[in-house]
Amino acid sequence: MLSNDSEMITENKQVILIGMMGCGKSTVGRALAEELKRCFYDTDTLIIEATGMTIADYIGKYGEVDFRHREREVLQQALAQEAPQVLATGGGVVLAADNRRDLRAAGLVLYLQVGVARLHERVEATLAERPLLAGVEGERLKKRISDLLAAREQYYRQTAHEVIEECATVAETVQAIIAVLDRHSHR
């Protein structure tokens, strides 16, 4: 699923992971960065460090619109890094057209595609950290995840240069990404 801007991809040093909450961006990103001997950044972690608040607390206090502005600022700072890096983004970063454009221009964008059942399984234990799922449980939670994914899928696909389909383990996902990087001479 390589876009027409393949020459641009190989010139950039960024490897950027996008996808739904619970798809494994942070976990896979850390493992990939270690494998590639690169720095790892996570936009949600950068927001937490900058504000001294969890994402849930920040959105609870200031609202999602303000959060998206903060997310944009942090994303721009992260994308401006000169050193090769692996960057994990928040699940909703693709909602803004400017973010989609900037992500694609900054490096190789990989969409970690995971099905609703797996997402449900992964986020169920961490609902308190996920403000968009607050107060939702059981089948309603699955429906909410499904609705969020349906609303964002087109943006993930528009933004990504490649789709990494659901793998059984973190190690398998990292190996799938490395195969993509090798194809693009992006290591």
C-alpha atoms as a PDB file:
ATOM      1  CA  MET A   1       0.000   0.000   0.000  1.00  0.00           C
ATOM      2  CA  LEU A   2       2.752   2.418  -0.855  1.00  0.00           C
ATOM      3  CA  SER A   3       1.696   5.876  -1.882  1.00  0.00           C
ATOM      4  CA  ASN A   4       3.058   7.804  -4.849  1.00  0.00           C
ATOM      5  CA  ASP A   5       5.460   9.686  -2.593  1.00  0.00           C
ATOM      6  CA  SER A   6       7.752   6.695  -2.022  1.00  0.00           C
ATOM      7  CA  GLU A   7      10.890   8.707  -2.736  1.00  0.00           C
ATOM      8  CA  MET A   8       9.955  11.104   0.061  1.00  0.00           C
ATOM      9  CA  ILE A   9       9.473   8.227   2.471  1.00  0.00           C
ATOM     10  CA  THR A  10      12.981   6.861   2.095  1.00  0.00           C
ATOM     11  CA  GLU A  11      14.529  10.283   2.610  1.00  0.00           C
ATOM     12  CA  ASN A  12      12.881  10.884   5.988  1.00  0.00           C
ATOM     13  CA  LYS A  13      13.950   9.409   9.289  1.00  0.00           C
ATOM     14  CA  GLN A  14      10.656   9.305  11.148  1.00  0.00           C
ATOM     15  CA  VAL A  15       8.689   6.097  11.668  1.00  0.00           C
ATOM     16  CA  ILE A  16       5.215   7.095  12.834  1.00  0.00           C
ATOM     17  CA  LEU A  17       2.591   4.754  14.265  1.00  0.00           C
ATOM     18  CA  ILE A  18      -1.101   5.591  14.045  1.00  0.00           C
ATOM     19  CA  GLY A  19      -4.243   3.667  14.926  1.00  0.00           C
ATOM     20  CA  MET A  20      -7.028   3.245  17.441  1.00  0.00           C
ATOM     21  CA  MET A  21      -6.540   3.354  21.184  1.00  0.00           C
ATOM     22  CA  GLY A  22      -5.500  -0.109  22.276  1.00  0.00           C
ATOM     23  CA  CYS A  23      -3.944  -1.117  18.957  1.00  0.00           C
ATOM     24  CA  GLY A  24      -0.477  -1.236  20.537  1.00  0.00           C
ATOM     25  CA  LYS A  25       1.194   1.917  19.230  1.00  0.00           C
ATOM     26  CA  SER A  26       3.050   2.630  22.471  1.00  0.00           C
ATOM     27  CA  THR A  27       4.062  -0.956  23.210  1.00  0.00           C
ATOM     28  CA  VAL A  28       5.074  -1.716  19.626  1.00  0.00           C
ATOM     29  CA  GLY A  29       6.726   1.685  19.286  1.00  0.00           C
ATOM     30  CA  ARG A  30       8.985   1.116  22.294  1.00  0.00           C
ATOM     31  CA  ALA A  31       9.982  -2.339  21.054  1.00  0.00           C
ATOM     32  CA  LEU A  32      10.576  -1.051  17.515  1.00  0.00           C
ATOM     33  CA  ALA A  33      12.676   1.872  18.747  1.00  0.00           C
ATOM     34  CA  GLU A  34      14.781  -0.499  20.801  1.00  0.00           C
ATOM     35  CA  GLU A  35      15.251  -2.803  17.813  1.00  0.00           C
ATOM     36  CA  LEU A  36      16.204   0.107  15.546  1.00  0.00           C
ATOM     37  CA  LYS A  37      18.238   1.856  18.257  1.00  0.00           C
ATOM     38  CA  ARG A  38      16.188   5.030  17.894  1.00  0.00           C
ATOM     39  CA  CYS A  39      14.562   7.420  20.308  1.00  0.00           C
ATOM     40  CA  PHE A  40      10.905   6.735  21.090  1.00  0.00           C
ATOM     41  CA  TYR A  41       8.281   9.398  21.663  1.00  0.00           C
ATOM     42  CA  ASP A  42       4.592   9.046  22.416  1.00  0.00           C
ATOM     43  CA  THR A  43       2.439  12.142  21.898  1.00  0.00           C
ATOM     44  CA  ASP A  44       0.124  11.221  24.789  1.00  0.00           C
ATOM     45  CA  THR A  45       3.097  10.875  27.137  1.00  0.00           C
ATOM     46  CA  LEU A  46       4.487  14.196  25.928  1.00  0.00           C
ATOM     47  CA  ILE A  47       1.137  15.855  26.706  1.00  0.00           C
ATOM     48  CA  ILE A  48       1.088  14.293  30.173  1.00  0.00           C
ATOM     49  CA  GLU A  49       4.637  15.527  30.823  1.00  0.00           C
ATOM     50  CA  ALA A  50       3.843  19.029  29.533  1.00  0.00           C
ATOM     51  CA  THR A  51       0.607  19.455  31.486  1.00  0.00           C
ATOM     52  CA  GLY A  52       1.233  17.361  34.581  1.00  0.00           C
ATOM     53  CA  MET A  53      -2.197  15.806  34.016  1.00  0.00           C
ATOM     54  CA  THR A  54      -3.441  12.520  32.622  1.00  0.00           C
ATOM     55  CA  ILE A  55      -5.210  12.706  29.280  1.00  0.00           C
ATOM     56  CA  ALA A  56      -8.511  11.870  31.005  1.00  0.00           C
ATOM     57  CA  ASP A  57      -8.006  14.625  33.595  1.00  0.00           C
ATOM     58  CA  TYR A  58      -6.975  17.135  30.935  1.00  0.00           C
ATOM     59  CA  ILE A  59     -10.019  16.442  28.778  1.00  0.00           C
ATOM     60  CA  GLY A  60     -12.230  16.425  31.853  1.00  0.00           C
ATOM     61  CA  LYS A  61     -10.991  19.861  32.878  1.00  0.00           C
ATOM     62  CA  TYR A  62     -10.501  21.604  29.511  1.00  0.00           C
ATOM     63  CA  GLY A  63     -12.541  19.565  27.033  1.00  0.00           C
ATOM     64  CA  GLU A  64     -11.665  17.636  23.908  1.00  0.00           C
ATOM     65  CA  VAL A  65     -11.350  20.715  21.662  1.00  0.00           C
ATOM     66  CA  ASP A  66      -8.619  22.190  23.861  1.00  0.00           C
ATOM     67  CA  PHE A  67      -6.971  18.767  24.074  1.00  0.00           C
ATOM     68  CA  ARG A  68      -6.817  18.548  20.255  1.00  0.00           C
ATOM     69  CA  HIS A  69      -5.071  21.947  20.157  1.00  0.00           C
ATOM     70  CA  ARG A  70      -2.544  20.755  22.737  1.00  0.00           C
ATOM     71  CA  GLU A  71      -2.104  17.505  20.804  1.00  0.00           C
ATOM     72  CA  ARG A  72      -1.379  19.511  17.627  1.00  0.00           C
ATOM     73  CA  GLU A  73       1.315  21.552  19.393  1.00  0.00           C
ATOM     74  CA  VAL A  74       2.988  18.450  20.811  1.00  0.00           C
ATOM     75  CA  LEU A  75       2.797  16.679  17.447  1.00  0.00           C
ATOM     76  CA  GLN A  76       4.500  19.587  15.686  1.00  0.00           C
ATOM     77  CA  GLN A  77       7.290  19.592  18.270  1.00  0.00           C
ATOM     78  CA  ALA A  78       7.777  15.834  17.969  1.00  0.00           C
ATOM     79  CA  LEU A  79       7.820  15.916  14.162  1.00  0.00           C
ATOM     80  CA  ALA A  80      10.438  18.688  14.229  1.00  0.00           C
ATOM     81  CA  GLN A  81      13.012  16.370  15.862  1.00  0.00           C
ATOM     82  CA  GLU A  82      16.114  15.959  13.714  1.00  0.00           C
ATOM     83  CA  ALA A  83      17.279  12.595  15.056  1.00  0.00           C
ATOM     84  CA  PRO A  84      15.766   9.358  13.729  1.00  0.00           C
ATOM     85  CA  GLN A  85      12.855   8.369  15.930  1.00  0.00           C
ATOM     86  CA  VAL A  86       9.806   6.199  16.341  1.00  0.00           C
ATOM     87  CA  LEU A  87       6.701   8.200  17.187  1.00  0.00           C
ATOM     88  CA  ALA A  88       3.447   6.784  18.580  1.00  0.00           C
ATOM     89  CA  THR A  89       0.470   9.104  18.240  1.00  0.00           C
ATOM     90  CA  GLY A  90      -2.843   9.404  20.019  1.00  0.00           C
ATOM     91  CA  GLY A  91      -5.724   7.553  18.393  1.00  0.00           C
ATOM     92  CA  GLY A  92      -7.543  10.736  17.381  1.00  0.00           C
ATOM     93  CA  VAL A  93      -4.575  12.638  15.964  1.00  0.00           C
ATOM     94  CA  VAL A  94      -5.765  11.863  12.424  1.00  0.00           C
ATOM     95  CA  LEU A  95      -9.042  13.750  12.921  1.00  0.00           C
ATOM     96  CA  ALA A  96      -7.365  17.046  11.939  1.00  0.00           C
ATOM     97  CA  ALA A  97      -6.463  17.484   8.265  1.00  0.00           C
ATOM     98  CA  ASP A  98      -3.349  19.491   9.204  1.00  0.00           C
ATOM     99  CA  ASN A  99      -2.119  16.603  11.356  1.00  0.00           C
ATOM    100  CA  ARG A 100      -2.724  14.086   8.567  1.00  0.00           C
ATOM    101  CA  ARG A 101      -0.747  16.230   6.137  1.00  0.00           C
ATOM    102  CA  ASP A 102       2.125  16.835   8.571  1.00  0.00           C
ATOM    103  CA  LEU A 103       2.365  13.162   9.551  1.00  0.00           C
ATOM    104  CA  ARG A 104       2.614  12.016   5.931  1.00  0.00           C
ATOM    105  CA  ALA A 105       5.239  14.644   5.154  1.00  0.00           C
ATOM    106  CA  ALA A 106       7.391  13.782   8.191  1.00  0.00           C
ATOM    107  CA  GLY A 107       8.170  10.163   7.441  1.00  0.00           C
ATOM    108  CA  LEU A 108       6.817   6.680   6.999  1.00  0.00           C
ATOM    109  CA  VAL A 109       3.360   6.448   8.575  1.00  0.00           C
ATOM    110  CA  LEU A 110       2.192   2.978   9.586  1.00  0.00           C
ATOM    111  CA  TYR A 111      -1.398   2.215  10.543  1.00  0.00           C
ATOM    112  CA  LEU A 112      -1.555  -0.548  13.149  1.00  0.00           C
ATOM    113  CA  GLN A 113      -4.868  -2.101  12.194  1.00  0.00           C
ATOM    114  CA  VAL A 114      -6.521  -4.146  14.933  1.00  0.00           C
ATOM    115  CA  GLY A 115     -10.055  -5.541  15.012  1.00  0.00           C
ATOM    116  CA  VAL A 116     -12.807  -4.402  17.362  1.00  0.00           C
ATOM    117  CA  ALA A 117     -12.717  -7.596  19.463  1.00  0.00           C
ATOM    118  CA  ARG A 118      -8.997  -7.195  20.201  1.00  0.00           C
ATOM    119  CA  LEU A 119      -9.364  -3.462  20.842  1.00  0.00           C
ATOM    120  CA  HIS A 120     -12.211  -4.164  23.277  1.00  0.00           C
ATOM    121  CA  GLU A 121     -10.122  -6.755  25.090  1.00  0.00           C
ATOM    122  CA  ARG A 122      -7.174  -4.383  25.403  1.00  0.00           C
ATOM    123  CA  VAL A 123      -8.968  -1.203  26.485  1.00  0.00           C
ATOM    124  CA  GLU A 124     -11.408  -2.814  28.907  1.00  0.00           C
ATOM    125  CA  ALA A 125      -8.816  -2.918  31.704  1.00  0.00           C
ATOM    126  CA  THR A 126      -7.785   0.710  31.214  1.00  0.00           C
ATOM    127  CA  LEU A 127     -11.136   2.492  30.809  1.00  0.00           C
ATOM    128  CA  ALA A 128     -10.301   5.088  33.466  1.00  0.00           C
ATOM    129  CA  GLU A 129      -7.460   6.312  31.216  1.00  0.00           C
ATOM    130  CA  ARG A 130      -9.693   6.577  28.138  1.00  0.00           C
ATOM    131  CA  PRO A 131     -12.010   9.580  28.342  1.00  0.00           C
ATOM    132  CA  LEU A 132     -13.821   8.815  25.081  1.00  0.00           C
ATOM    133  CA  LEU A 133     -14.965   5.522  26.616  1.00  0.00           C
ATOM    134  CA  ALA A 134     -15.859   6.830  30.092  1.00  0.00           C
ATOM    135  CA  GLY A 135     -18.907   5.177  31.612  1.00  0.00           C
ATOM    136  CA  VAL A 136     -19.310   2.653  28.817  1.00  0.00           C
ATOM    137  CA  GLU A 137     -19.106  -1.082  29.508  1.00  0.00           C
ATOM    138  CA  GLY A 138     -19.893  -4.504  28.046  1.00  0.00           C
ATOM    139  CA  GLU A 139     -21.605  -4.600  24.658  1.00  0.00           C
ATOM    140  CA  ARG A 140     -22.021  -0.827  24.700  1.00  0.00           C
ATOM    141  CA  LEU A 141     -18.241  -0.549  24.947  1.00  0.00           C
ATOM    142  CA  LYS A 142     -17.772  -2.780  21.896  1.00  0.00           C
ATOM    143  CA  LYS A 143     -20.310  -0.672  20.003  1.00  0.00           C
ATOM    144  CA  ARG A 144     -18.557   2.563  21.015  1.00  0.00           C
ATOM    145  CA  ILE A 145     -15.178   1.211  19.897  1.00  0.00           C
ATOM    146  CA  SER A 146     -16.725   0.008  16.641  1.00  0.00           C
ATOM    147  CA  ASP A 147     -18.291   3.435  16.038  1.00  0.00           C
ATOM    148  CA  LEU A 148     -15.029   5.266  16.770  1.00  0.00           C
ATOM    149  CA  LEU A 149     -13.126   2.948  14.452  1.00  0.00           C
ATOM    150  CA  ALA A 150     -15.706   3.372  11.685  1.00  0.00           C
ATOM    151  CA  ALA A 151     -15.468   7.169  12.001  1.00  0.00           C
ATOM    152  CA  ARG A 152     -11.643   7.156  11.928  1.00  0.00           C
ATOM    153  CA  GLU A 153     -10.799   4.310   9.526  1.00  0.00           C
ATOM    154  CA  GLN A 154     -10.817   6.521   6.434  1.00  0.00           C
ATOM    155  CA  TYR A 155      -8.420   8.965   8.105  1.00  0.00           C
ATOM    156  CA  TYR A 156      -6.052   6.225   9.215  1.00  0.00           C
ATOM    157  CA  ARG A 157      -5.947   4.902   5.662  1.00  0.00           C
ATOM    158  CA  GLN A 158      -5.540   8.372   4.119  1.00  0.00           C
ATOM    159  CA  THR A 159      -2.649   9.140   6.439  1.00  0.00           C
ATOM    160  CA  ALA A 160      -0.799   5.823   6.343  1.00  0.00           C
ATOM    161  CA  HIS A 161       1.772   4.876   3.771  1.00  0.00           C
ATOM    162  CA  GLU A 162       1.360   1.243   4.841  1.00  0.00           C
ATOM    163  CA  VAL A 163      -1.104  -0.789   6.891  1.00  0.00           C
ATOM    164  CA  ILE A 164       0.276  -3.296   9.389  1.00  0.00           C
ATOM    165  CA  GLU A 165      -2.437  -5.870   9.919  1.00  0.00           C
ATOM    166  CA  GLU A 166      -3.098  -7.330  13.337  1.00  0.00           C
ATOM    167  CA  CYS A 167      -0.369  -9.695  14.517  1.00  0.00           C
ATOM    168  CA  ALA A 168      -0.532 -12.135  17.417  1.00  0.00           C
ATOM    169  CA  THR A 169       2.396 -10.653  19.357  1.00  0.00           C
ATOM    170  CA  VAL A 170       4.381  -7.455  19.732  1.00  0.00           C
ATOM    171  CA  ALA A 171       7.462  -9.219  18.329  1.00  0.00           C
ATOM    172  CA  GLU A 172       5.542 -10.278  15.213  1.00  0.00           C
ATOM    173  CA  THR A 173       4.280  -6.732  14.724  1.00  0.00           C
ATOM    174  CA  VAL A 174       7.817  -5.353  15.050  1.00  0.00           C
ATOM    175  CA  GLN A 175       9.063  -7.874  12.487  1.00  0.00           C
ATOM    176  CA  ALA A 176       6.244  -6.920  10.091  1.00  0.00           C
ATOM    177  CA  ILE A 177       7.247  -3.261  10.440  1.00  0.00           C
ATOM    178  CA  ILE A 178      10.918  -4.051   9.908  1.00  0.00           C
ATOM    179  CA  ALA A 179      10.008  -5.888   6.694  1.00  0.00           C
ATOM    180  CA  VAL A 180       8.210  -2.740   5.507  1.00  0.00           C
ATOM    181  CA  LEU A 181      11.184  -0.572   6.495  1.00  0.00           C
ATOM    182  CA  ASP A 182      13.569  -2.888   4.645  1.00  0.00           C
ATOM    183  CA  ARG A 183      11.396  -2.672   1.522  1.00  0.00           C
ATOM    184  CA  HIS A 184      11.633   1.079   1.708  1.00  0.00           C
ATOM    185  CA  SER A 185      15.307   1.176   2.761  1.00  0.00           C
ATOM    186  CA  HIS A 186      14.145   3.188   5.743  1.00  0.00           C
ATOM    187  CA  ARG A 187      16.350   1.790   8.480  1.00  0.00           C
END
